[in-house]
Coordinates of C-alpha atoms in Angstrom, one line a residue:
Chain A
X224 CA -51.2 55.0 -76.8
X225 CA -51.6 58.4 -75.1
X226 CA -54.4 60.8 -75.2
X227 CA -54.7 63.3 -78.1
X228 CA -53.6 66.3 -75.8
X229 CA -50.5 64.5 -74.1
X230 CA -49.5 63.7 -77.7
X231 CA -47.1 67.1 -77.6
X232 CA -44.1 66.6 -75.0
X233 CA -43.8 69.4 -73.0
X234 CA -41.6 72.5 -74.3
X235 CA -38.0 71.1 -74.2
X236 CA -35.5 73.0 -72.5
X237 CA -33.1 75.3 -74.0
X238 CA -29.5 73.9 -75.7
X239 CA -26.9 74.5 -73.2
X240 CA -23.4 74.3 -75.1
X241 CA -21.4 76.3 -72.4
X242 CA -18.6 74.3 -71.3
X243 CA -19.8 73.4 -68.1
X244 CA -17.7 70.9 -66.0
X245 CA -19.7 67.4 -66.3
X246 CA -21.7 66.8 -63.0
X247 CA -21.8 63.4 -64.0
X248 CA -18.9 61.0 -65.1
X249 CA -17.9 57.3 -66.2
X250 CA -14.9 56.5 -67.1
X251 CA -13.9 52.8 -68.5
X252 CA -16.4 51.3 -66.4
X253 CA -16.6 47.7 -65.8
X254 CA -19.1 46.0 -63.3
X255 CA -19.0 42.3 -62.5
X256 CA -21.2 40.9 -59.5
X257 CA -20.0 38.3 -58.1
X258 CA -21.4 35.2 -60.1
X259 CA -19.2 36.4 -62.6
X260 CA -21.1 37.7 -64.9
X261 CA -20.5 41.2 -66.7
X262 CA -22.9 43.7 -65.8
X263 CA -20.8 46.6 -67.5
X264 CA -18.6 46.9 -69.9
X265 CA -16.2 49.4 -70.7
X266 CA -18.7 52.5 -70.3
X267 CA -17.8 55.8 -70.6
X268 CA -20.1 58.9 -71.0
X269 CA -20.7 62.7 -69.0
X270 CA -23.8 64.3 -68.2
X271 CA -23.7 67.8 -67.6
X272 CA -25.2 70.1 -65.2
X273 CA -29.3 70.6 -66.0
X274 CA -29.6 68.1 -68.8
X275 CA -31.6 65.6 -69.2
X276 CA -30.7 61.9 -70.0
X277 CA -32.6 58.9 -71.0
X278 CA -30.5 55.6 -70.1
X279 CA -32.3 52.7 -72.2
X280 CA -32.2 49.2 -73.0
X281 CA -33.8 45.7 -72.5
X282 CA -34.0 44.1 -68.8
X283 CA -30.1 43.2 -68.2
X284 CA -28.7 45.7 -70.3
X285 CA -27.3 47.4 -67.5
X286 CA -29.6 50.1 -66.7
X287 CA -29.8 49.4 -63.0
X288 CA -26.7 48.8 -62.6
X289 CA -25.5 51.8 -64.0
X290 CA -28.1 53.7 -61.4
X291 CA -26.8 51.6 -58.3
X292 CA -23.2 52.8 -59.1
X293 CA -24.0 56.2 -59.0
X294 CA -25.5 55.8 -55.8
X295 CA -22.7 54.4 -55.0
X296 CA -24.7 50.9 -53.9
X297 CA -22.2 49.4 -56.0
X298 CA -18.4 50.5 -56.9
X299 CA -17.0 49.9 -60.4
X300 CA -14.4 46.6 -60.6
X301 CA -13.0 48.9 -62.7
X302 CA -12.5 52.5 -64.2
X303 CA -14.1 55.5 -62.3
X304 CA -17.7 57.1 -61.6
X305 CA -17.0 60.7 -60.8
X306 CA -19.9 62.5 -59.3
X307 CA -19.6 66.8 -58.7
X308 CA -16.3 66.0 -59.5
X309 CA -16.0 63.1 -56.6
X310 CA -14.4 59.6 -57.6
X311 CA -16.7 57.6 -55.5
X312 CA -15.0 54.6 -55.5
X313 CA -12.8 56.9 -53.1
X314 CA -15.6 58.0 -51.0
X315 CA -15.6 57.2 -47.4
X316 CA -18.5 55.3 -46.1
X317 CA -19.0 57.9 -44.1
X318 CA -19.3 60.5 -47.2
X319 CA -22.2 58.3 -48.3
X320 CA -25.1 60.9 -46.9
X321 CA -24.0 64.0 -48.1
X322 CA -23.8 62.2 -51.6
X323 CA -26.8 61.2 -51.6
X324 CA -28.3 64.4 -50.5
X325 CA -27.4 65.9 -53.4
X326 CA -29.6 63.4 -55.2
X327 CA -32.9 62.7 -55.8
X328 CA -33.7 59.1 -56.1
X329 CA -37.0 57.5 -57.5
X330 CA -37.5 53.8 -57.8
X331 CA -40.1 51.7 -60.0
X332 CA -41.9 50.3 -56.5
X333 CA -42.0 53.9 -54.9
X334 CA -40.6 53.1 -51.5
X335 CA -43.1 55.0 -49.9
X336 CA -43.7 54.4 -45.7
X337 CA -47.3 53.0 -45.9
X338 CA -48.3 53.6 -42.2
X339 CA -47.1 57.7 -43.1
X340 CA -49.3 60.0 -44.5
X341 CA -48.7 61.7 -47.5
X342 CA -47.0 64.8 -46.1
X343 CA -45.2 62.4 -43.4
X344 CA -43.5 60.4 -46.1
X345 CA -42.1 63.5 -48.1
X346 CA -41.2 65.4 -44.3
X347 CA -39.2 62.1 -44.1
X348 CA -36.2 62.7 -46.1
X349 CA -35.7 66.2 -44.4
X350 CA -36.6 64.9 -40.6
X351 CA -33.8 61.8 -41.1
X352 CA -31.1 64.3 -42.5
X353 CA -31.9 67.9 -41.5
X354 CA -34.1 67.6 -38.5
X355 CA -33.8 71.2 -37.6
X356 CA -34.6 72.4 -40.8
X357 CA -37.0 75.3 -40.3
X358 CA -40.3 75.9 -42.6
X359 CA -40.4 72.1 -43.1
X360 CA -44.1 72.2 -43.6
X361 CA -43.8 75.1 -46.1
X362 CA -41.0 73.0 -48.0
X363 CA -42.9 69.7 -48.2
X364 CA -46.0 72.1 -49.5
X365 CA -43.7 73.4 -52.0
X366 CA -42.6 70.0 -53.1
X367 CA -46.3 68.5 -53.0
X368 CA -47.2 71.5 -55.5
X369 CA -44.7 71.2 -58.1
X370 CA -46.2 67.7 -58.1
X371 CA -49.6 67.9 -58.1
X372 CA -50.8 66.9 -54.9
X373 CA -51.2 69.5 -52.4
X374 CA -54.7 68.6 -51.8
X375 CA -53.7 65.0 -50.9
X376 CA -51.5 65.8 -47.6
X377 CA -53.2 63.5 -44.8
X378 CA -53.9 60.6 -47.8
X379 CA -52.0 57.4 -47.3
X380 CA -50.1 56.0 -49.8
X381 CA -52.6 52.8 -49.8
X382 CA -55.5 55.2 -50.5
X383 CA -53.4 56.5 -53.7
X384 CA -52.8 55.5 -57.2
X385 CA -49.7 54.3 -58.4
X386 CA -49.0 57.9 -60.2
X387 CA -49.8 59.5 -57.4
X388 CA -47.7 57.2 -54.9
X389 CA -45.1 58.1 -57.5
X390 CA -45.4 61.6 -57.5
X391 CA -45.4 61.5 -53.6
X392 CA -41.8 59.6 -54.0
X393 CA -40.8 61.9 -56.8
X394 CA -41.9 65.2 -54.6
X395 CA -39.9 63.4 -51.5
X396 CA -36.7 63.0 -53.9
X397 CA -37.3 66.7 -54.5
X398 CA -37.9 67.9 -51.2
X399 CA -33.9 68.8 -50.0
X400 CA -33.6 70.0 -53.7
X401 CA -31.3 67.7 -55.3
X402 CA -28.6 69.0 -57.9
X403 CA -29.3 65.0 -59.4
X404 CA -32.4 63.4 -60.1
X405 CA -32.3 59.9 -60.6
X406 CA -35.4 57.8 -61.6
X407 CA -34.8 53.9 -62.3
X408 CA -38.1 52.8 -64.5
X409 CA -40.0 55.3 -62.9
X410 CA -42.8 54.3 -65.3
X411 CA -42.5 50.3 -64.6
X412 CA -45.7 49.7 -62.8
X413 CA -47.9 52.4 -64.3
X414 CA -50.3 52.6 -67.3
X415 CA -49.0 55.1 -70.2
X416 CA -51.2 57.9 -69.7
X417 CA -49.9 58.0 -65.9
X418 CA -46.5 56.8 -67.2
X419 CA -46.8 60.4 -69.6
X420 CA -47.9 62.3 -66.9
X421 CA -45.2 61.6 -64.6
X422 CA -42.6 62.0 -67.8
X423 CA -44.1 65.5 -68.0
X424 CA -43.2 66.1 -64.4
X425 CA -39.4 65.1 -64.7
X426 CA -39.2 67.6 -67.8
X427 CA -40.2 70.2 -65.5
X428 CA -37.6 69.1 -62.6
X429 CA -35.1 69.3 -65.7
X430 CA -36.7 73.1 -66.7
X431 CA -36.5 73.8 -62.6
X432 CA -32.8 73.5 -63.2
X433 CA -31.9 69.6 -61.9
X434 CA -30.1 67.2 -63.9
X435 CA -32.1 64.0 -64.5
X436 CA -31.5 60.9 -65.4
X437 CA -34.1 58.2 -66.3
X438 CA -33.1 54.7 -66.6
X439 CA -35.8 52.8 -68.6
X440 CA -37.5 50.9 -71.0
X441 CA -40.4 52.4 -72.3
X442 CA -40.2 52.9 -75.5
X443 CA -42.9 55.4 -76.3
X444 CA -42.4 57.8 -73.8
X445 CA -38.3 58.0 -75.0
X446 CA -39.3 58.4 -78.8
X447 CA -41.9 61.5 -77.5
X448 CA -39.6 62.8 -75.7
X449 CA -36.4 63.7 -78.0
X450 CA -33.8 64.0 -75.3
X451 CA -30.6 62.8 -75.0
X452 CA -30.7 58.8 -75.2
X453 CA -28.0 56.2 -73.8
X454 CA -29.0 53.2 -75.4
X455 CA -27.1 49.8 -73.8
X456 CA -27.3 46.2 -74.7
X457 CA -25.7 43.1 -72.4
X458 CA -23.4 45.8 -70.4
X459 CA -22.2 48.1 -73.2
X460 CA -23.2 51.6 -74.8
X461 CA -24.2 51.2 -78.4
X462 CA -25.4 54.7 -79.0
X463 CA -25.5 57.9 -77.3
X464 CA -27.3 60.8 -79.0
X465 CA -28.4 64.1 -78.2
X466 CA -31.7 64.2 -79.1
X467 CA -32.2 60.3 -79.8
X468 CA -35.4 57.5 -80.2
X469 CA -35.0 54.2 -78.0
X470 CA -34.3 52.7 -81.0
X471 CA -32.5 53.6 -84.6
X472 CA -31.0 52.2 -87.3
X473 CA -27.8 51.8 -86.0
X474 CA -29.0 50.3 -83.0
X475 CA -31.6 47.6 -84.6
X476 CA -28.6 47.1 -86.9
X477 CA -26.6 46.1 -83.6
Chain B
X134 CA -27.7 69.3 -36.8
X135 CA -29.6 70.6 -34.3
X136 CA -29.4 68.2 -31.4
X137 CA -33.3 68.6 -30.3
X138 CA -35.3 67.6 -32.9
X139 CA -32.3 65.1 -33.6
X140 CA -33.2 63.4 -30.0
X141 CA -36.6 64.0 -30.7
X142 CA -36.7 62.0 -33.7
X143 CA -34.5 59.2 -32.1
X144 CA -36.5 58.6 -29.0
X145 CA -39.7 59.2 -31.1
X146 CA -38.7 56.0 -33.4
X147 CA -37.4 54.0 -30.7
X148 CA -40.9 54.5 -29.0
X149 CA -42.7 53.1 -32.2
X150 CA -40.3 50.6 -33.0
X151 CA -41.2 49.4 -29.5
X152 CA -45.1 49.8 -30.0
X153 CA -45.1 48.5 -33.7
X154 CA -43.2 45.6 -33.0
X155 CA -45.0 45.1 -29.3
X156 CA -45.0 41.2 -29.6
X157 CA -41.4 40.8 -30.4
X158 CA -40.5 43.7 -27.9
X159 CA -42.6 41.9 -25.4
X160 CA -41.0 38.5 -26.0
X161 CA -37.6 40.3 -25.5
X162 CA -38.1 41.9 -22.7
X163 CA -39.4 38.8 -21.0
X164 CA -36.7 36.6 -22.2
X165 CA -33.7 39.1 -21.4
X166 CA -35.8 39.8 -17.7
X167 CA -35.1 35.8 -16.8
X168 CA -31.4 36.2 -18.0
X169 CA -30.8 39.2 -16.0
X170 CA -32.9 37.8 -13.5
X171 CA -30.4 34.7 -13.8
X172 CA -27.6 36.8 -13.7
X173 CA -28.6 38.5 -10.8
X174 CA -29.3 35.5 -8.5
X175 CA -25.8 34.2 -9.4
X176 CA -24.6 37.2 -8.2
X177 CA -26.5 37.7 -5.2
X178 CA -25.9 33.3 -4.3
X179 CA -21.9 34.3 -4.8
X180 CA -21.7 37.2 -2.9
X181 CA -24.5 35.1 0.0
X182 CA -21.6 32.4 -0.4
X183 CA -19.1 34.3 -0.3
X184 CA -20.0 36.0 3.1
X185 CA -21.1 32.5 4.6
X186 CA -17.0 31.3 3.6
X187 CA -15.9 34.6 5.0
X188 CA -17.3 34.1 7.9
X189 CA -15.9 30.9 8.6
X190 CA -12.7 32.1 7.6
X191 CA -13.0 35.3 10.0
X192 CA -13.5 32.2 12.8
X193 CA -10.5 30.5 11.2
X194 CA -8.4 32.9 11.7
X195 CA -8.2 32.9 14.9
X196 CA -5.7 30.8 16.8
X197 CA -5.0 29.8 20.4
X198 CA -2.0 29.5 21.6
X199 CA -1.2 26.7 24.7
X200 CA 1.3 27.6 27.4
X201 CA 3.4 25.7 29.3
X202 CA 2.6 25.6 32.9
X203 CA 4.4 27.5 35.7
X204 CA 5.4 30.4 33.6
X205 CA 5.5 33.3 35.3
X206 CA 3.2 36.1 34.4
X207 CA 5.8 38.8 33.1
X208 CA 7.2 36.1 30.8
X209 CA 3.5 35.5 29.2
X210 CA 2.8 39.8 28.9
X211 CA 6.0 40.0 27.3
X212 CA 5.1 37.2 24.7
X213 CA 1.6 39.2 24.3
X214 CA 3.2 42.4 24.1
X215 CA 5.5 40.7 21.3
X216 CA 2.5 39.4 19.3
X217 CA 0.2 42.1 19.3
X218 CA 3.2 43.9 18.0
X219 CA 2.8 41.9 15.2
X220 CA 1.2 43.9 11.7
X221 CA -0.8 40.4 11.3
X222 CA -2.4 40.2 14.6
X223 CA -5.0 42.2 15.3
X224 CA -5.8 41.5 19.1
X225 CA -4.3 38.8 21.8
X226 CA -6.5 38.0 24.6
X227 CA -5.0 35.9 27.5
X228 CA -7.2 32.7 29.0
X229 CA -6.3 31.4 32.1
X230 CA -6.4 27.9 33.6
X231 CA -10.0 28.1 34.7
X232 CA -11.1 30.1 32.0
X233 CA -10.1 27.3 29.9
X234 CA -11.5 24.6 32.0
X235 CA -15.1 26.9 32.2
X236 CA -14.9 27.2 28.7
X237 CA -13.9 23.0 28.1
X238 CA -17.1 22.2 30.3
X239 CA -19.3 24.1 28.2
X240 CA -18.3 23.7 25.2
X241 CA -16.4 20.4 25.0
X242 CA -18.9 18.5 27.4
X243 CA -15.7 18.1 29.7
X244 CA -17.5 19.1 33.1
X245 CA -17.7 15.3 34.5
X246 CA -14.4 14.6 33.2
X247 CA -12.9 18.1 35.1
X248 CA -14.7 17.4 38.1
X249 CA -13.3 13.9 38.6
X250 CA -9.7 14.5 37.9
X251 CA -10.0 18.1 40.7
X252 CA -11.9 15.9 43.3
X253 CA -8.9 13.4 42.9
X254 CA -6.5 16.1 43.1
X255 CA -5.1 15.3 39.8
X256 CA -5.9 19.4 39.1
X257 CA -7.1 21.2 35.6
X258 CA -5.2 19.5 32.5
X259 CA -5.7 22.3 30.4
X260 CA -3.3 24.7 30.0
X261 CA -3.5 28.3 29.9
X262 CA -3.8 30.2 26.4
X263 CA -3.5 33.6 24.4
X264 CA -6.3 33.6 22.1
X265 CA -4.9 35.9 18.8
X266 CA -7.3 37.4 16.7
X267 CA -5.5 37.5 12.9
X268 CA -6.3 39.6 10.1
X269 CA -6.3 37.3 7.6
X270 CA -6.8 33.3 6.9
X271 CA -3.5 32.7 5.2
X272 CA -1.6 34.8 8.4
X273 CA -2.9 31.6 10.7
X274 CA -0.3 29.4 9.3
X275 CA 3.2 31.9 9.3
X276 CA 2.0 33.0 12.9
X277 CA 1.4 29.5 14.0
X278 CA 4.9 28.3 13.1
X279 CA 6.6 31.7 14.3
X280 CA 5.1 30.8 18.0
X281 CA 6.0 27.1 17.8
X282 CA 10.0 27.6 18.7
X283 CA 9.2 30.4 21.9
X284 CA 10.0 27.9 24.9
X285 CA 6.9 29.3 27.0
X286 CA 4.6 27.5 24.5
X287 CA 2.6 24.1 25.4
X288 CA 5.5 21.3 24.2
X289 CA 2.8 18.9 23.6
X290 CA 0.9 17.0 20.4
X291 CA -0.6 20.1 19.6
X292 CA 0.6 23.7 21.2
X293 CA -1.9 25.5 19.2
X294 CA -5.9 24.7 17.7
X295 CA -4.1 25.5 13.7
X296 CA -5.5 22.8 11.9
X297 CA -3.8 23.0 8.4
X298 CA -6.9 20.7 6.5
X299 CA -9.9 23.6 7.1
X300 CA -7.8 26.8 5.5
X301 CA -7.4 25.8 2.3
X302 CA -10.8 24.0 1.8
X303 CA -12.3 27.1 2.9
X304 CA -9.9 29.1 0.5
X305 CA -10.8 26.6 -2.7
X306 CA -14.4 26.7 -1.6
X307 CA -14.2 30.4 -2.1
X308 CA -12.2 30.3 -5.1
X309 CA -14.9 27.7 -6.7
X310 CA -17.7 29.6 -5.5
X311 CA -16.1 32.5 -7.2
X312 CA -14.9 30.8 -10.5
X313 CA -18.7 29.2 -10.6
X314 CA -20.5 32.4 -9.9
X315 CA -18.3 34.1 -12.9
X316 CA -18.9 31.3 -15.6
X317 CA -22.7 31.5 -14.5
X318 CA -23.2 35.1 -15.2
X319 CA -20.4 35.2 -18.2
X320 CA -22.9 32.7 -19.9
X321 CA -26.1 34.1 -18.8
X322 CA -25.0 37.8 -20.1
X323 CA -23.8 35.9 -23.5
X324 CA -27.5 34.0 -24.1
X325 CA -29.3 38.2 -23.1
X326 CA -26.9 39.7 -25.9
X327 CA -27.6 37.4 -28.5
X328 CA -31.2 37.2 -27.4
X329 CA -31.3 41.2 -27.6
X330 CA -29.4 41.0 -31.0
X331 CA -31.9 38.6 -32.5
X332 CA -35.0 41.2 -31.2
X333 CA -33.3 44.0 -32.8
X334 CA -32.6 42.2 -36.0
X335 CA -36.4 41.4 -36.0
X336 CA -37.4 45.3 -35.9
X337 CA -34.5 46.2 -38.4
X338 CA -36.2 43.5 -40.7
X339 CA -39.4 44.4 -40.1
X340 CA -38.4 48.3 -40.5
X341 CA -36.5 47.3 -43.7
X342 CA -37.7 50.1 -45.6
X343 CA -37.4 52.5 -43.7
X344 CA -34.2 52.1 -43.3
X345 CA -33.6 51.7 -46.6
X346 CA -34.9 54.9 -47.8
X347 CA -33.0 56.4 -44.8
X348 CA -30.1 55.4 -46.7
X349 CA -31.3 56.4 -49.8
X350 CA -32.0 60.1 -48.9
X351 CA -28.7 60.4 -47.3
X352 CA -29.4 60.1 -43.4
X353 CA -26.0 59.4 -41.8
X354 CA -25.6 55.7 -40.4
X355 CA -25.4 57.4 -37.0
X356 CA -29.1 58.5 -37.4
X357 CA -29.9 55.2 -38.7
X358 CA -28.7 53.5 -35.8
X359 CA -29.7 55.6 -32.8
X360 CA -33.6 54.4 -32.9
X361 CA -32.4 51.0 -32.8
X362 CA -29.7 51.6 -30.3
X363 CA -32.6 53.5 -27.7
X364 CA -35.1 50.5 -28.3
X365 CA -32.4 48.0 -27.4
X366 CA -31.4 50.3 -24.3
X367 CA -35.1 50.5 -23.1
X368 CA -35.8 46.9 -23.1
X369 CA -32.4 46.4 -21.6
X370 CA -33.0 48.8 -18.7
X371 CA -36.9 47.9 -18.7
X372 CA -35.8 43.8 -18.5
X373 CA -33.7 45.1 -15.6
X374 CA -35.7 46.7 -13.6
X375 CA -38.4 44.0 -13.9
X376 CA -35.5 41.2 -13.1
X377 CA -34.3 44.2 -9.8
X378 CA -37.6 43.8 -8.8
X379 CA -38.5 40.0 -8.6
X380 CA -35.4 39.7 -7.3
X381 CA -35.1 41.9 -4.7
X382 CA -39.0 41.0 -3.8
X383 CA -37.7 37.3 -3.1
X384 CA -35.4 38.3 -0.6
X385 CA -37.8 40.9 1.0
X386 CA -40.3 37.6 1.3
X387 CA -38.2 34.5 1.7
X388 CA -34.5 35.8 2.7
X389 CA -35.0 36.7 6.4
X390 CA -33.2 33.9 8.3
X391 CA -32.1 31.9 5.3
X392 CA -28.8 31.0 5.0
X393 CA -27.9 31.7 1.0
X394 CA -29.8 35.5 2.1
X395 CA -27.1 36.1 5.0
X396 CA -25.3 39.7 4.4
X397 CA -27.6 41.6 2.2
X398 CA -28.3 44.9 3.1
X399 CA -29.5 47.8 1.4
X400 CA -25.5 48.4 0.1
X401 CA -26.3 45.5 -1.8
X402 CA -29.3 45.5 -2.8
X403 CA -28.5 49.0 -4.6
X404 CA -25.2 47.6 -6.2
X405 CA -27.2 45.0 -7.5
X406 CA -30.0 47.0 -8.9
X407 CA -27.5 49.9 -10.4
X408 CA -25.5 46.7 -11.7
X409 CA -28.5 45.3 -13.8
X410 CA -29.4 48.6 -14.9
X411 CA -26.0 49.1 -16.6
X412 CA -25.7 45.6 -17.4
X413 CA -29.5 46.2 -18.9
X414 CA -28.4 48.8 -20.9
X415 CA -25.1 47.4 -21.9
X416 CA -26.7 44.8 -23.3
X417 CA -29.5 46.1 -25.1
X418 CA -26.9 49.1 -26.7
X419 CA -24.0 46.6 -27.9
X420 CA -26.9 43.5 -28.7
X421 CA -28.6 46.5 -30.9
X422 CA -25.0 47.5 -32.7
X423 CA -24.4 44.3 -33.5
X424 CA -28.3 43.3 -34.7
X425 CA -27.8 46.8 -37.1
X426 CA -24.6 46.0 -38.7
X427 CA -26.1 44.0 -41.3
X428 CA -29.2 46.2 -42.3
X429 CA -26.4 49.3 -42.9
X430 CA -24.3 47.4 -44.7
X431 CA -27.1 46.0 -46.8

């Protein structure tokens, strides 16, 4: 369990209910790979600008999936993923990069550059898409700060814990200031205090402004949280609520 | 983008992939050295072969001409006037009787044989000649047969030295030579480019990640591929000038008076060495493409 004084999520953001045009669409998606099996089925939802969205479910419901077609890793066998208001399964290969700088994309194994320091591996994403970018240093400062480690510049990921070699990954996500945030089990290989911790860190992105999405299965750090919750079992949606638990009722029911 | 720190980057990574992956690199560069160094010694045997058959065909193509005796001088300086006219000749030079006969006893061994038949009055045998000069191998035959009808012409076995046997085996021992040397270096330059692919497939492998967060943060497959592109390049043009150098070392040393070595000069030597630079970095460029493909469309 957490510690007594993470046992308060952080203060949620405000309710947005201006009709804001959805950032984030599926449409009648289906997904098969190609063993055949279904790895979608017939999902539809939005997510709009600045909220905040929990994606749940067991391993195989989907969840990854889901994230790799809005990176557009995969494209939908059927129905459409709209991103800004781009169908991406009409996006040009050569469209990819400007996609995916407007995202922000965190993985359960970090993908962090282990021979790069700290500050190397978060000047990264800028130096292999905006190399000319001036105040670089001042930007991957910024982005260390927000996440806590400003005092751990020249450290190598080796020398780091898993939270903080995920907060470096989450601060590099952040560096080109994403519109999307997308974590997939951002909490898989970390111990729930750290798990909490970094939680605590995507609700601020969310406050800064960023639409997040977290796909995962941890159960206690949904229920804490009372966000929005996608819940999906074997490739479907079987419950989307505003301010859902990982599991109700209606979904044990299921 | 700003192109500076864009090349900066590029040539930055290229220089580590190089000094990460030093082993592999190492091996590569050795292994595409010998095939440039293959290549080039087919080129430079070809073009050696190829001078040694031009030679003999600049020495083929010339033919002499036998006259009949007794005709009078006018009627022979017409008939070289008439040739040299001729777009395919390029000089006529008349040989007189004892020209011929000089030339017969040295280089025929017929002095005993020319001295017996003047001390018995029988006289010199062999006839007067215009020697032509022709630009070409294949003119021999067209002239040889033009100057066959003129009545001033030797009416004997053979009025002229055209040997139809030696002009085409020199022409299909050129064309083999040529054929030969092409296959040589077609195959050679095939084993360097998959050898080159294989070395940059290595260091995309080992560099997986990186890549793969490259793609993740949005850096454009062009940026991806330029590192990769410059290593291959640099062991391409770093092979070359390594196989430039033993090769053009083993000609300083060894070439002087050997046969195979006949005809290079610095021309050549300098063709060759901005040949397998480009080759070089042909090969390590479209080797890299190719060894990329598959980590970008991972």
């Amino acid at each position: 369990m957490f510690r007594s004084h993470h046992a308060q999520p952080p203060e949620l953001p405000a309710v947005r209910t201006a009709p804001t045009r959805p950032l984030i669409v599926f449409e009648r998606v289906f997904k098969t790979y190609g063993n055949g099996n279904p790895a979608l089925e017939d999902v539809s939802f939005q997510v709009r600008p600045k909220d905040f969205v929990f994606v749940v479910g067991a391993s195989g419901a989907g969840k990854s999936t889901m994230v790799r077609l809005l990176i557009r890793e995969e494209v939908a066998s059927r129905g459409h993923v709209l991103v800004d208001g781009q169908d991406l399964r009409r996006l040009r290969r050569r469209q990819l990069p400007r996609l995916r700088r407007k995202m922000g994309i965190v993985f359960q194994d970090y993908k962090l550059l282990p021979t790069l320091t700290v500050e190397q591996n978060v000047a990264f994403a800028i130096q292999v898409t905006n190399p000319g970018r001036r105040h670089l240093k001042e930007k991957v400062a910024e982005a260390l700060y927000i996440v806590g480690l400003e005092d751990k510049l020249l450290s190598q990921p080796g020398q780091l814990s898993g939270g903080e070699q995920q907060r470096v990954a989450i601060a590099r996500a952040l560096v080109h200031r994403p519109r999307i945030f997308l974590a997939d089990e951002p909490t898989g290989n970390l111990d729930p205090d750290t798990s909490w911790g970094i939680v605590q860190l995507l609700l601020q992105i969310n406050h800064r402004g960023t639409t997040v999405v977290v796909a995962t299965h941890n159960r206690e750090i949904v229920d804490l949280c009372r966000q929005r919750v996608i819940a999906m079992e074997q490739g479907r949606i079987v419950r989307d609520e505003v301010e859902g638990q990982y599991m109700d009722g209606a979904a044990q029911a299921l | 983008m700003n192109p500076v720190p864009a090349i900066r980057f590029v040539l930055r990574s290229a220089l580590q992939n190089v000094t990460r992956n030093f082993g592999i690199s190492l091996a590569s560069l050795l292994t595409v050295t010998l095939t440039l160094l293959g290549a080039g010694a087919a080129v430079v045997v070809v073009h050696a072969l190829d001078n040694v058959l031009h030679s003999e065909e600049s020495q083929a193509s010339v033919l002499k001409v036998f006259l009949a005796d007794h005709v009078s001088l006018q009627s022979i300086m017409q008939l070289e006037s008439s040739l040299a006219a001729q777009h395919q000749v390029v000089s006529v030079q008349f040989e007189n009787k004892d020209a011929a006969a000089r030339q017969g006893c040295r280089q025929l061994g017929l002095c005993s044989a020319l001295n017996t038949l003047r001390s018995t009055g029988g006289g010199n045998p062999l006839p007067a000649s215009l020697n032509l000069k022709l630009r070409s191998i294949g003119a021999v035959t067209t002239i040889n047969d033009e100057v066959r009808t003129s009545p001033l012409i030797f009416q004997g076995a053979h009025p002229t030295d055209y040997n139809p046997d030696v002009i085409p085996r020199l022409e299909r021992y050129i064309l083999i030579a040529q054929i030969a040397g092409g296959i040589l270096v077609a195959v050679i330059g095939a084993v360097a480019l998959v050898i080159i692919t294989i070395s940059i497939r290595t260091a995309a492998y080992v560099r997986r990640r990186e890549i793969e967060i490259m793609k993740l943060v949005g850096a454009s497959e062009w940026f991806i591929r330029w590192p990769f592109i410059f290593e291959g390049m640099m062991v391409g043009l770093a092979s070359a000038v390594v196989a430039a150098a033993i090769l053009l070392g083993v000609e300083y040393v060894f070439g002087a008076g050997h046969a195979l070595f006949l005809g290079i000069g610095v021309r050549f030597a300098l063709t060759v060495i901005a040949g397998l630079l480009v080759a070089g970095a042909f090969l390590g460029a479209f080797g890299s493409m190719v060894g990329i493909r598959r980590s970008l469309a991972a």
